[in-house]
Amino acid sequence: DNFKIVNDTYGHDAGDELLVSIADRLVKFTRPGDIVGRLGGDEFVVLSEYVDSDETVIKIAQRINEVMRKPFNSSNRIVYISASIGMAIGHGSTHSAEDLLRNSDAAMYMAKEHGRDGWYLFSSQIYENLVQKISITNGLKTAIELNEFHLVYQPVVATNSKIIKGAESLLRWNRAEGPVSPAYFIPLAELSGDIVSIGRWVFREACKTIARIQGEFQSNTPYTSINVSTRQLNEDGIVAEFKAILKETGAKPENIVIEITETSLMTDVHKNILVLNELADLGMRIAVDDFGTGYSSLLQLLKMPLSIIKIDREFIDGLDKKPQSRAITSAVTKMASVMDKKTIAEGVENEAQLFELQAQGCDMIQGFYFYRPMAVDEYIELLQNQKVSDTNDKPKVYTVIYVSRASESLTHNNIQEILEVARKRNAELCITGFLIFNNGYFMQFLEGRKEFIDTLLEKIVNDRRHDNVRIILSTFNKKRLFTDWTMGYWNMRDAGSEIDFSTWQKQTFNLLEISNDAKLCYAFFEAISSKKLS
Ligand code: C2E
Ligand code: CA
Ligand code: CA
């Protein structure tokens, strides 16, 4: 595995030396009588005869994996590598040498696909995968000619108004044998290089649709996004080609968004920046797809001409389940708004997810909760029937501020205990906020879904530790004020601990007194939320 890196980093002499050491180890750790050979490059073959069961070869493979992990000494450097091993068992009367080599090769690819440094034994399942892959790869070469491709469109809506802002074009392949998922065939088309001609077909087809929509909606044309893979970006002349297609179809670049996955953006940052800048100069917008899965450097991201960030489905899926996912979506949304970029949440499937995204201020939504990908005619009909109105949905985050008197004299530890329980429960119920304690009084800011907040308030009113609960403010808000998924806490006594106020203290700051002015209370929390005191 990764032999190329050794070659590229330390030079070919070091690489050759390493190959010799690997061969030595292979000879030493296979069985006496086994044959070890080098097929070429970084591929070795072990031929074992008289194998009575799978166990025998599996043991050999495990041993080889183990000894390959041990450090190698090459040109006085310590080098670490690993091996991906594929195995096939056969009898001379039924299997040719080619059969065994091809089958073990297929098994080796399984080992590589599953994270390297491991082994796979060839099986009928691997065989079927292999045959399937070959059939798909071959089929892709003639799919355009045979008219087997078409595009579907999945609408993207504005989070608050639910108005359709655009749609993503998604490729569909219906071959005689049945439909094949793009998640399966796109990676194969990337491997074989056919993605270049397929991508060109997709771009032209989407542009034709865009021209059609423009004809009907003029300056109100929603955008259409087109997925482009890095293999396409690396093709010389892609910009000229896109330009020619724009001219040919009449699609306007301002109605086009190019989607590129975060992972592929990061593969060749310098080259990608150049091409993306050219595309952006034409007037198209660029979206980073599957954001959050690609470990991109923020600095490099800032250098790219990106307009839209599409938050990966994985995080949306966790929104109503995992506080970590909420922390990530909220951080991405905030970062995007600071960087003046729009966010789209992908794969929204239920109300709870939508609610959280609304509360966090995410701009747009794409997902089965609103629309599934649909045929082009259906999409255009949907656009025609969409009432053009700007009436935004009622903002949905319910916000409450209350003041109560702490009935017992609570110690620091008591309060921490209360907070611990509250934080856990609130994270489950998607409630955020802030608690202030001062001179025996609580003032708390709570926000979330109304039904959850109401239940919580009822609990607080009945809680022996709170006396005279007085609700100062209860209202719907557009966005959350506090987006951190833990209840912030501030004991006012600690707040002033750095500065000595004792000489100034003519009048004590009193939560009960400021509770007479709801606006002041709100402004107070707003200040805390922007300062992020906790
Ligand atoms: P993608 O770019 O992330 O596209 C979004 C995928 O998520 C689509 O799957 C869409 O149907 C699916 N999706 C949308 N909303 C939901 C939801 O609420 N729940 C669930 N479970 N799924 C949802 P699809 O169409 O199967 O496409 C899969 C992938 O294939 C795409 O992922 C994209 O990477 C690739 N692909 C599709 N069309 C093209 C194309 O024309 N060119 C290139 N290069 N890649 C394409
Ligand atoms: Ca996409
Ligand atoms: Ca995506």
Coordinates of C-alpha atoms and ligand atoms in Angstrom, one line a residue:
D1 CA 0.0 0.0 0.0
N2 CA 1.1 3.5 -0.8
F3 CA 4.4 2.4 -2.3
K4 CA 4.2 5.3 -4.7
I5 CA 4.5 7.7 -1.7
V6 CA 7.9 6.1 -0.7
N7 CA 9.1 6.4 -4.3
D8 CA 8.0 10.0 -4.6
T9 CA 9.3 11.1 -1.2
Y10 CA 12.6 9.2 -0.9
G11 CA 13.5 8.5 -4.5
H12 CA 13.6 5.4 -6.7
D13 CA 16.7 3.9 -5.1
A14 CA 15.1 3.9 -1.8
G15 CA 12.0 2.4 -3.4
D16 CA 14.0 -0.4 -5.0
E17 CA 15.7 -1.1 -1.7
L18 CA 12.3 -1.4 0.0
L19 CA 11.1 -3.8 -2.7
V20 CA 14.1 -6.1 -2.0
S21 CA 13.4 -6.0 1.7
I22 CA 9.7 -6.8 1.1
A23 CA 10.7 -9.8 -1.0
D24 CA 13.1 -11.0 1.7
R25 CA 10.3 -10.9 4.3
L26 CA 7.8 -12.6 2.0
V27 CA 10.3 -15.5 1.4
K28 CA 11.0 -15.8 5.1
F29 CA 7.4 -15.8 6.2
T30 CA 5.7 -18.0 3.7
R31 CA 5.8 -21.8 3.9
P32 CA 8.8 -23.8 2.7
G33 CA 8.0 -24.8 -0.8
D34 CA 5.8 -21.8 -1.5
I35 CA 6.8 -19.7 -4.5
V36 CA 7.2 -16.0 -4.1
G37 CA 7.5 -13.7 -7.2
R38 CA 7.1 -10.1 -8.2
L39 CA 4.5 -9.5 -10.9
G40 CA 5.7 -5.9 -11.5
G41 CA 5.7 -2.6 -9.9
D42 CA 4.5 -3.0 -6.3
E43 CA 2.7 -6.3 -6.8
F44 CA 3.9 -9.6 -5.4
V45 CA 2.5 -13.1 -5.9
V46 CA 2.7 -16.0 -3.6
L47 CA 1.8 -19.4 -5.0
S48 CA 1.0 -22.0 -2.3
E49 CA 0.5 -25.7 -3.2
Y50 CA -1.3 -28.4 -1.3
V51 CA -3.7 -26.1 0.4
D52 CA -6.2 -28.2 2.2
S53 CA -8.6 -25.5 3.6
D54 CA -9.2 -21.8 3.5
E55 CA -7.6 -21.6 6.9
T56 CA -4.2 -22.4 5.5
V57 CA -4.0 -19.5 3.1
I58 CA -5.8 -17.1 5.6
K59 CA -3.1 -17.9 8.1
I60 CA -0.4 -17.1 5.6
A61 CA -2.1 -13.8 4.7
Q62 CA -2.5 -12.8 8.3
R63 CA 1.2 -13.5 8.9
I64 CA 2.2 -11.4 5.8
N65 CA 0.0 -8.5 6.9
E66 CA 1.6 -8.7 10.3
V67 CA 5.2 -8.7 9.2
M68 CA 4.6 -5.9 6.6
R69 CA 3.5 -3.6 9.3
K70 CA 6.8 -3.8 11.1
P71 CA 9.2 -1.0 10.2
F72 CA 11.5 -1.3 7.2
N73 CA 15.0 0.1 7.0
S74 CA 15.6 1.7 3.7
S75 CA 18.7 4.0 2.9
N76 CA 19.0 4.4 6.7
R77 CA 15.5 5.6 7.0
I78 CA 12.7 3.9 8.9
V79 CA 9.8 3.3 6.5
Y80 CA 6.3 2.0 7.4
I81 CA 4.1 0.3 4.9
S82 CA 1.2 -2.2 4.8
A83 CA -0.1 -4.7 2.4
S84 CA -3.5 -5.4 0.7
I85 CA -3.8 -9.1 0.0
G86 CA -6.2 -10.9 -2.3
M87 CA -6.4 -14.7 -2.4
A88 CA -8.0 -17.3 -4.7
I89 CA -8.0 -21.0 -4.3
G90 CA -8.4 -23.4 -7.2
H91 CA -7.4 -26.7 -8.6
G92 CA -5.2 -27.1 -11.7
S93 CA -7.9 -29.1 -13.4
T94 CA -10.6 -26.5 -13.1
H95 CA -8.7 -23.2 -12.9
S96 CA -6.0 -21.8 -15.1
A97 CA -3.2 -19.6 -13.8
E98 CA -4.9 -16.6 -15.3
D99 CA -8.2 -17.5 -13.5
L100 CA -6.4 -17.5 -10.2
L101 CA -4.5 -14.3 -10.8
R102 CA -7.6 -12.5 -12.0
N103 CA -9.6 -13.7 -9.0
S104 CA -7.0 -12.8 -6.5
D105 CA -6.6 -9.5 -8.1
A106 CA -10.4 -8.8 -7.7
A107 CA -10.1 -9.9 -4.0
M108 CA -7.1 -7.6 -3.5
Y109 CA -9.2 -4.7 -4.8
M110 CA -11.8 -5.5 -2.1
A111 CA -9.0 -5.3 0.5
K112 CA -7.9 -1.9 -0.9
E113 CA -11.5 -0.6 -1.0
H114 CA -12.0 -1.7 2.6
G115 CA -9.2 0.5 4.0
R116 CA -6.1 -1.5 2.9
D117 CA -3.8 -3.4 5.3
G118 CA -5.9 -6.5 5.2
W119 CA -6.9 -9.6 3.2
Y120 CA -9.8 -10.9 1.2
L121 CA -10.5 -14.4 -0.1
F122 CA -12.1 -14.5 -3.5
S123 CA -15.7 -15.6 -3.3
S124 CA -18.7 -15.9 -5.6
Q125 CA -19.9 -12.6 -4.3
I126 CA -16.7 -10.9 -5.3
Y127 CA -17.0 -12.6 -8.6
E128 CA -20.5 -11.2 -9.1
N129 CA -19.3 -7.7 -8.1
L130 CA -16.5 -8.0 -10.6
V131 CA -18.8 -9.1 -13.4
Q132 CA -21.2 -6.4 -12.5
K133 CA -18.5 -3.7 -12.4
I134 CA -17.2 -4.8 -15.8
S135 CA -20.7 -4.8 -17.3
I136 CA -21.4 -1.3 -15.9
T137 CA -18.1 0.1 -17.0
N138 CA -18.7 -1.3 -20.5
G139 CA -22.3 -0.2 -20.5
L140 CA -21.3 3.4 -19.7
K141 CA -19.4 3.6 -22.9
T142 CA -22.5 3.3 -25.0
A143 CA -25.1 4.8 -22.7
I144 CA -25.1 8.2 -24.4
E145 CA -25.4 6.7 -27.8
L146 CA -28.2 4.4 -26.8
N147 CA -30.1 7.4 -25.2
E148 CA -30.2 5.7 -21.8
F149 CA -29.5 8.8 -19.7
H150 CA -31.9 11.4 -18.5
L151 CA -31.8 14.1 -15.9
V152 CA -34.2 14.6 -13.0
Y153 CA -34.5 17.7 -10.9
Q154 CA -34.8 18.0 -7.1
P155 CA -36.2 21.4 -6.0
V156 CA -34.4 23.4 -3.3
V157 CA -36.6 25.6 -1.2
A158 CA -36.0 28.7 1.0
T159 CA -36.0 27.6 4.6
N160 CA -38.6 30.1 5.8
S161 CA -40.8 30.9 2.8
K162 CA -40.6 27.4 1.3
I163 CA -40.4 29.1 -2.1
I164 CA -38.5 27.1 -4.7
K165 CA -35.1 28.8 -5.2
G166 CA -33.7 26.3 -7.6
A167 CA -33.1 22.6 -8.3
E168 CA -30.3 20.1 -8.5
S169 CA -30.0 18.2 -11.7
L170 CA -29.4 14.5 -11.0
L171 CA -28.4 11.9 -13.6
R172 CA -30.4 8.8 -14.1
W173 CA -29.4 5.8 -16.1
N174 CA -32.0 3.3 -17.3
R175 CA -30.4 0.5 -19.2
A176 CA -32.1 -2.5 -20.6
E177 CA -31.1 -4.6 -17.6
G178 CA -32.8 -2.0 -15.2
P179 CA -31.9 1.3 -13.6
V180 CA -28.5 1.8 -12.0
S181 CA -27.9 4.3 -9.1
P182 CA -25.5 7.2 -9.9
A183 CA -23.9 6.6 -6.5
Y184 CA -22.7 3.3 -8.0
F185 CA -21.9 4.2 -11.6
I186 CA -20.5 7.7 -11.2
P187 CA -17.4 6.5 -9.3
L188 CA -16.9 3.8 -12.0
A189 CA -17.2 6.4 -14.8
E190 CA -14.6 8.5 -12.9
L191 CA -12.2 5.6 -12.8
S192 CA -12.6 4.8 -16.5
G193 CA -12.6 8.4 -17.6
D194 CA -16.0 8.2 -19.2
I195 CA -17.2 10.8 -16.8
V196 CA -15.7 13.4 -19.1
S197 CA -18.1 12.7 -22.0
I198 CA -20.9 11.9 -19.6
G199 CA -20.4 15.2 -17.7
R200 CA -20.4 17.1 -21.0
W201 CA -23.8 15.5 -21.9
V202 CA -25.2 16.4 -18.4
F203 CA -24.0 20.0 -18.7
R204 CA -25.6 20.4 -22.2
E205 CA -28.9 18.7 -21.1
A206 CA -29.2 20.8 -18.0
C207 CA -28.5 24.0 -20.0
K208 CA -31.3 23.0 -22.4
T209 CA -33.7 22.8 -19.4
I210 CA -32.4 26.1 -18.1
A211 CA -33.0 27.8 -21.4
R212 CA -36.6 26.4 -21.3
I213 CA -37.2 27.7 -17.8
Q214 CA -35.7 31.1 -18.7
G215 CA -38.2 31.4 -21.5
E216 CA -41.0 31.1 -19.0
F217 CA -39.8 32.9 -16.0
Q218 CA -37.4 35.5 -17.4
S219 CA -35.7 37.3 -14.6
N220 CA -37.4 35.2 -12.0
T221 CA -35.7 32.0 -13.2
P222 CA -34.7 29.8 -10.3
Y223 CA -31.1 28.4 -10.5
T224 CA -30.2 24.9 -11.6
S225 CA -27.2 23.2 -10.2
I226 CA -25.0 20.7 -12.1
N227 CA -22.7 18.2 -10.5
V228 CA -19.2 18.3 -11.9
S229 CA -16.5 15.9 -10.9
T230 CA -12.8 16.7 -10.6
R231 CA -11.9 14.5 -13.5
Q232 CA -13.9 17.1 -15.6
L233 CA -12.2 20.1 -14.0
N234 CA -8.8 18.6 -14.8
E235 CA -9.7 18.4 -18.5
D236 CA -8.0 21.1 -20.5
G237 CA -10.5 23.2 -22.3
I238 CA -13.4 22.6 -20.0
V239 CA -14.1 26.3 -19.6
A240 CA -14.1 26.9 -23.4
E241 CA -16.4 23.9 -23.8
F242 CA -18.9 25.1 -21.1
K243 CA -18.8 28.5 -22.8
A244 CA -19.6 27.0 -26.1
I245 CA -22.5 25.0 -24.7
L246 CA -23.9 28.1 -23.0
K247 CA -23.9 29.8 -26.4
E248 CA -25.4 26.9 -28.2
T249 CA -28.3 26.5 -25.7
G250 CA -28.8 30.1 -24.6
A251 CA -28.6 29.2 -20.9
K252 CA -27.5 32.2 -18.9
P253 CA -24.5 31.5 -16.6
E254 CA -26.2 33.4 -13.7
N255 CA -28.8 30.7 -13.6
I256 CA -26.2 28.0 -13.1
V257 CA -24.6 26.6 -10.0
I258 CA -21.7 24.2 -10.3
E259 CA -21.6 21.6 -7.5
I260 CA -18.2 20.1 -6.6
T261 CA -17.7 17.8 -3.6
E262 CA -15.5 19.0 -0.8
T263 CA -13.2 16.0 -1.2
S264 CA -12.5 16.7 -4.9
L265 CA -12.0 20.4 -4.3
M266 CA -9.2 19.5 -1.9
T267 CA -7.4 17.1 -4.2
D268 CA -5.6 19.7 -6.3
V269 CA -6.3 23.0 -4.7
H270 CA -4.2 25.2 -6.9
K271 CA -5.4 23.8 -10.1
N272 CA -9.0 23.9 -8.9
I273 CA -8.8 27.5 -7.8
L274 CA -7.7 28.5 -11.3
V275 CA -10.5 26.7 -13.1
L276 CA -13.2 27.7 -10.6
N277 CA -12.2 31.3 -10.9
E278 CA -12.6 31.1 -14.7
L279 CA -16.1 29.5 -14.3
A280 CA -17.0 32.2 -11.7
D281 CA -15.8 34.8 -14.1
L282 CA -18.2 33.5 -16.7
G283 CA -21.0 34.3 -14.1
M284 CA -21.7 30.9 -12.7
R285 CA -21.9 30.3 -9.0
I286 CA -19.9 27.5 -7.3
A287 CA -21.3 25.3 -4.5
V288 CA -19.2 23.0 -2.3
D289 CA -21.1 19.7 -2.1
D290 CA -21.2 17.2 0.8
F291 CA -19.6 19.7 3.1
G292 CA -18.2 18.4 6.3
T293 CA -16.9 15.1 4.9
G294 CA -13.7 16.3 3.3
Y295 CA -11.5 17.8 6.0
S296 CA -10.9 21.0 4.0
S297 CA -8.7 23.7 5.3
L298 CA -10.7 26.8 6.1
L299 CA -7.9 29.0 4.6
Q300 CA -8.0 27.2 1.3
L301 CA -11.8 27.3 1.3
L302 CA -11.7 31.1 1.7
K303 CA -9.5 31.4 -1.4
M304 CA -12.0 29.7 -3.6
P305 CA -14.8 31.6 -5.3
L306 CA -17.6 29.7 -3.5
S307 CA -21.1 31.0 -3.1
I308 CA -23.0 28.1 -1.6
I309 CA -22.2 25.5 1.0
K310 CA -24.2 22.3 1.0
I311 CA -24.1 20.6 4.4
D312 CA -23.8 16.9 4.0
R313 CA -26.8 14.6 4.7
E314 CA -24.9 12.8 7.4
F315 CA -25.2 15.8 9.7
I316 CA -28.8 16.5 8.8
D317 CA -29.6 12.9 9.7
G318 CA -28.1 13.5 13.2
L319 CA -29.9 16.8 13.8
D320 CA -32.8 15.4 15.7
K321 CA -30.6 12.8 17.4
K322 CA -27.1 13.9 18.2
P323 CA -26.0 17.2 19.8
Q324 CA -22.7 16.9 17.9
S325 CA -24.5 17.1 14.6
R326 CA -26.3 20.2 15.8
A327 CA -23.1 21.7 16.8
I328 CA -21.6 21.1 13.4
T329 CA -24.6 22.4 11.4
S330 CA -24.8 25.4 13.6
A331 CA -21.1 26.1 13.3
V332 CA -21.2 25.7 9.5
T333 CA -24.2 28.0 9.2
K334 CA -22.5 30.7 11.3
M335 CA -19.3 30.4 9.4
A336 CA -21.1 30.6 6.1
S337 CA -22.9 33.7 7.1
V338 CA -19.7 35.4 8.3
M339 CA -18.1 34.5 5.0
D340 CA -21.1 35.8 3.1
K341 CA -22.1 32.4 1.6
K342 CA -25.5 30.7 1.5
T343 CA -26.1 27.3 3.1
I344 CA -28.2 24.4 1.8
A345 CA -29.0 21.5 4.1
E346 CA -29.2 18.3 2.1
G347 CA -31.4 15.3 2.9
V348 CA -34.0 16.9 5.1
E349 CA -36.5 14.2 5.8
N350 CA -38.7 15.4 8.7
E351 CA -40.2 18.3 10.6
A352 CA -37.8 18.1 13.5
Q353 CA -34.7 18.5 11.2
L354 CA -36.4 21.4 9.4
F355 CA -37.2 23.1 12.7
E356 CA -33.6 23.0 13.9
L357 CA -32.3 24.3 10.5
Q358 CA -34.8 27.2 10.7
A359 CA -33.7 27.9 14.2
Q360 CA -30.0 27.9 13.2
G361 CA -30.6 30.2 10.3
C362 CA -29.8 27.8 7.4
D363 CA -30.8 29.5 4.1
M364 CA -32.1 26.7 1.9
I365 CA -33.4 23.1 2.2
Q366 CA -33.2 20.1 -0.2
G367 CA -34.7 16.9 0.8
F368 CA -37.5 14.3 0.6
Y369 CA -39.5 16.2 3.3
F370 CA -40.3 18.7 0.5
Y371 CA -39.6 17.2 -2.8
R372 CA -38.0 14.1 -4.3
P373 CA -36.1 14.3 -7.6
M374 CA -38.7 14.5 -10.5
A375 CA -39.0 14.6 -14.2
V376 CA -38.3 17.9 -15.9
D377 CA -41.9 18.4 -17.0
E378 CA -43.1 17.8 -13.6
Y379 CA -40.6 20.3 -12.2
I380 CA -41.6 23.0 -14.6
E381 CA -45.3 22.4 -13.8
L382 CA -44.5 22.7 -10.2
L383 CA -42.7 26.1 -10.8
Q384 CA -45.7 27.3 -12.8
N385 CA -48.2 26.5 -10.0
Q386 CA -46.1 28.0 -7.3
K387 CA -47.8 31.0 -5.9
V388 CA -45.5 33.9 -6.1
S389 CA -45.9 35.3 -2.7
D390 CA -43.4 36.5 -0.2
T391 CA -45.4 35.6 2.9
N392 CA -42.9 34.0 5.1
D393 CA -43.9 31.3 7.4
K394 CA -44.3 32.4 11.0
P395 CA -41.0 32.3 12.7
K396 CA -40.9 29.3 14.9
V397 CA -38.5 29.4 17.7
Y398 CA -40.4 30.0 20.9
T399 CA -38.5 32.2 23.3
V400 CA -39.2 32.7 27.0
I401 CA -37.5 34.7 29.7
Y402 CA -38.5 34.2 33.3
V403 CA -37.3 35.3 36.7
S404 CA -37.6 33.2 39.9
R405 CA -36.4 33.3 43.4
A406 CA -34.2 30.5 44.5
S407 CA -36.1 29.0 47.4
E408 CA -33.1 27.4 49.1
S409 CA -29.8 29.0 49.5
L410 CA -28.1 27.1 46.7
T411 CA -24.5 26.4 46.8
H412 CA -22.2 26.4 43.8
N413 CA -22.4 22.6 43.7
N414 CA -26.2 22.6 43.9
I415 CA -26.4 24.8 40.9
Q416 CA -23.9 22.7 38.9
E417 CA -26.0 19.6 39.7
I418 CA -29.2 21.3 38.4
L419 CA -27.3 22.5 35.3
E420 CA -26.0 19.0 34.6
V421 CA -29.5 17.5 34.6
A422 CA -30.9 20.4 32.7
R423 CA -28.3 20.4 30.0
K424 CA -28.8 16.8 29.2
R425 CA -32.6 17.1 29.0
N426 CA -32.4 20.3 27.0
A427 CA -30.0 18.8 24.5
E428 CA -32.5 16.0 23.9
L429 CA -35.4 18.4 23.6
C430 CA -33.4 20.9 21.4
I431 CA -33.8 23.6 24.0
T432 CA -31.0 26.2 24.3
G433 CA -30.6 29.3 26.4
F434 CA -28.8 30.9 29.3
L435 CA -29.2 31.0 33.1
I436 CA -28.2 33.9 35.3
F437 CA -28.0 33.7 39.1
N438 CA -27.7 36.7 41.2
N439 CA -28.3 37.4 44.9
G440 CA -30.8 34.6 45.2
Y441 CA -32.6 35.1 42.0
F442 CA -32.6 33.2 38.7
M443 CA -33.2 34.8 35.3
Q444 CA -33.4 32.3 32.5
F445 CA -33.6 32.5 28.7
L446 CA -35.1 29.5 27.0
E447 CA -35.7 28.8 23.3
G448 CA -37.0 25.8 21.3
R449 CA -40.2 24.3 20.1
K450 CA -43.2 25.7 21.9
E451 CA -44.6 22.4 23.1
F452 CA -41.2 21.5 24.7
I453 CA -40.7 24.9 26.3
D454 CA -44.3 24.8 27.7
T455 CA -43.7 21.5 29.3
L456 CA -40.4 22.6 30.7
L457 CA -41.9 25.8 32.2
E458 CA -44.6 23.7 33.9
K459 CA -41.8 21.7 35.5
I460 CA -40.0 24.8 36.6
V461 CA -43.1 26.3 38.1
N462 CA -43.7 23.1 40.1
D463 CA -40.0 22.8 41.1
R464 CA -39.5 23.4 44.8
R465 CA -36.3 25.2 44.1
H466 CA -38.0 28.0 42.2
D467 CA -40.3 30.4 43.9
N468 CA -42.5 33.1 42.4
V469 CA -41.8 32.2 38.8
R470 CA -42.5 35.3 36.8
I471 CA -42.6 35.1 33.0
I472 CA -41.2 38.3 31.5
L473 CA -41.4 37.5 27.8
S474 CA -42.9 34.7 25.7
T475 CA -42.7 35.2 22.0
F476 CA -41.8 33.6 18.7
N477 CA -38.4 34.4 17.3
K478 CA -36.8 34.1 13.9
K479 CA -33.6 32.5 15.0
R480 CA -32.0 31.1 18.1
L481 CA -30.0 33.6 20.1
F482 CA -28.0 30.8 21.7
T483 CA -26.8 28.1 19.4
D484 CA -24.4 26.3 21.6
W485 CA -25.8 23.0 22.7
T486 CA -25.4 23.4 26.4
M487 CA -27.2 25.8 28.8
G488 CA -25.0 28.7 29.4
Y489 CA -24.6 29.8 33.0
W490 CA -23.4 32.9 34.7
N491 CA -23.3 33.7 38.4
M492 CA -23.3 37.5 38.5
R493 CA -21.2 37.4 41.7
D494 CA -18.4 35.7 39.8
A495 CA -18.8 38.1 36.8
G496 CA -17.4 41.0 38.6
S497 CA -14.8 39.1 40.5
E498 CA -11.9 40.7 38.6
I499 CA -12.8 44.2 39.4
D500 CA -13.6 45.5 42.8
F501 CA -17.0 47.2 42.7
S502 CA -17.5 47.4 46.5
T503 CA -16.8 51.1 46.7
W504 CA -19.3 51.8 43.9
Q505 CA -22.0 49.5 45.2
K506 CA -24.6 52.1 46.1
Q507 CA -27.3 50.1 44.4
T508 CA -27.2 46.3 43.9
F509 CA -28.0 44.9 40.5
N510 CA -31.3 43.2 40.9
L511 CA -32.8 40.6 38.5
L512 CA -36.2 41.2 39.9
E513 CA -36.0 44.9 39.2
I514 CA -34.8 44.6 35.7
S515 CA -37.5 42.1 35.0
N516 CA -39.9 45.0 34.9
D517 CA -38.6 45.8 31.5
A518 CA -38.8 42.9 29.0
K519 CA -36.9 44.7 26.3
L520 CA -34.0 45.3 28.7
C521 CA -33.9 41.7 29.7
Y522 CA -33.9 40.6 26.0
A523 CA -31.1 43.1 25.2
F524 CA -29.2 41.8 28.2
F525 CA -29.3 38.2 26.9
E526 CA -28.6 39.3 23.4
A527 CA -25.4 40.9 24.7
I528 CA -24.5 37.7 26.5
S529 CA -25.1 35.6 23.5
S530 CA -22.9 37.7 21.3
K531 CA -20.1 37.7 23.9
K532 CA -20.6 33.9 24.4
L533 CA -20.0 34.0 28.1
S534 CA -20.6 30.7 29.7
Ligands
C2E1 P1 -25.3 14.3 -4.3 O1 -24.7 15.3 -5.3 O2 -25.0 14.5 -2.9 O3 -26.9 14.3 -4.6 C1 -27.8 14.3 -3.6 C2 -28.3 12.9 -3.5 O4 -29.1 12.8 -2.3 C3 -29.3 12.4 -4.6 O5 -29.1 11.0 -4.8 C4 -30.6 12.7 -4.0 O6 -31.7 11.9 -4.6 C5 -30.4 12.3 -2.6 N1 -31.3 12.9 -1.7 C6 -31.9 14.2 -1.7 N2 -32.7 14.4 -0.7 C7 -32.7 13.3 0.1 C8 -33.3 12.9 1.3 O7 -34.1 13.7 1.9 N3 -33.0 11.7 1.8 C9 -32.2 10.8 1.2 N4 -32.0 9.6 1.7 N5 -31.6 11.1 0.0 C10 -31.8 12.4 -0.5 P2 -28.8 10.4 -6.2 O8 -29.6 11.1 -7.2 O9 -28.9 8.9 -6.1 O10 -27.3 10.8 -6.5 C11 -26.2 10.2 -5.8 C12 -24.9 10.9 -6.1 O11 -24.6 10.6 -7.5 C13 -25.0 12.4 -6.1 O12 -24.9 12.8 -4.7 C14 -23.8 12.8 -6.9 O13 -22.6 12.6 -6.2 C15 -23.8 11.7 -8.0 N6 -24.4 12.3 -9.2 C16 -25.7 12.4 -9.5 N7 -25.9 13.0 -10.7 C17 -24.6 13.4 -11.1 C18 -24.1 14.1 -12.3 O14 -24.9 14.5 -13.2 N8 -22.8 14.3 -12.3 C19 -21.9 13.8 -11.4 N9 -20.6 14.1 -11.5 N10 -22.4 13.2 -10.3 C20 -23.7 13.0 -10.2
CA2 CA -24.7 17.3 -5.6
CA3 CA -24.4 16.2 -1.7

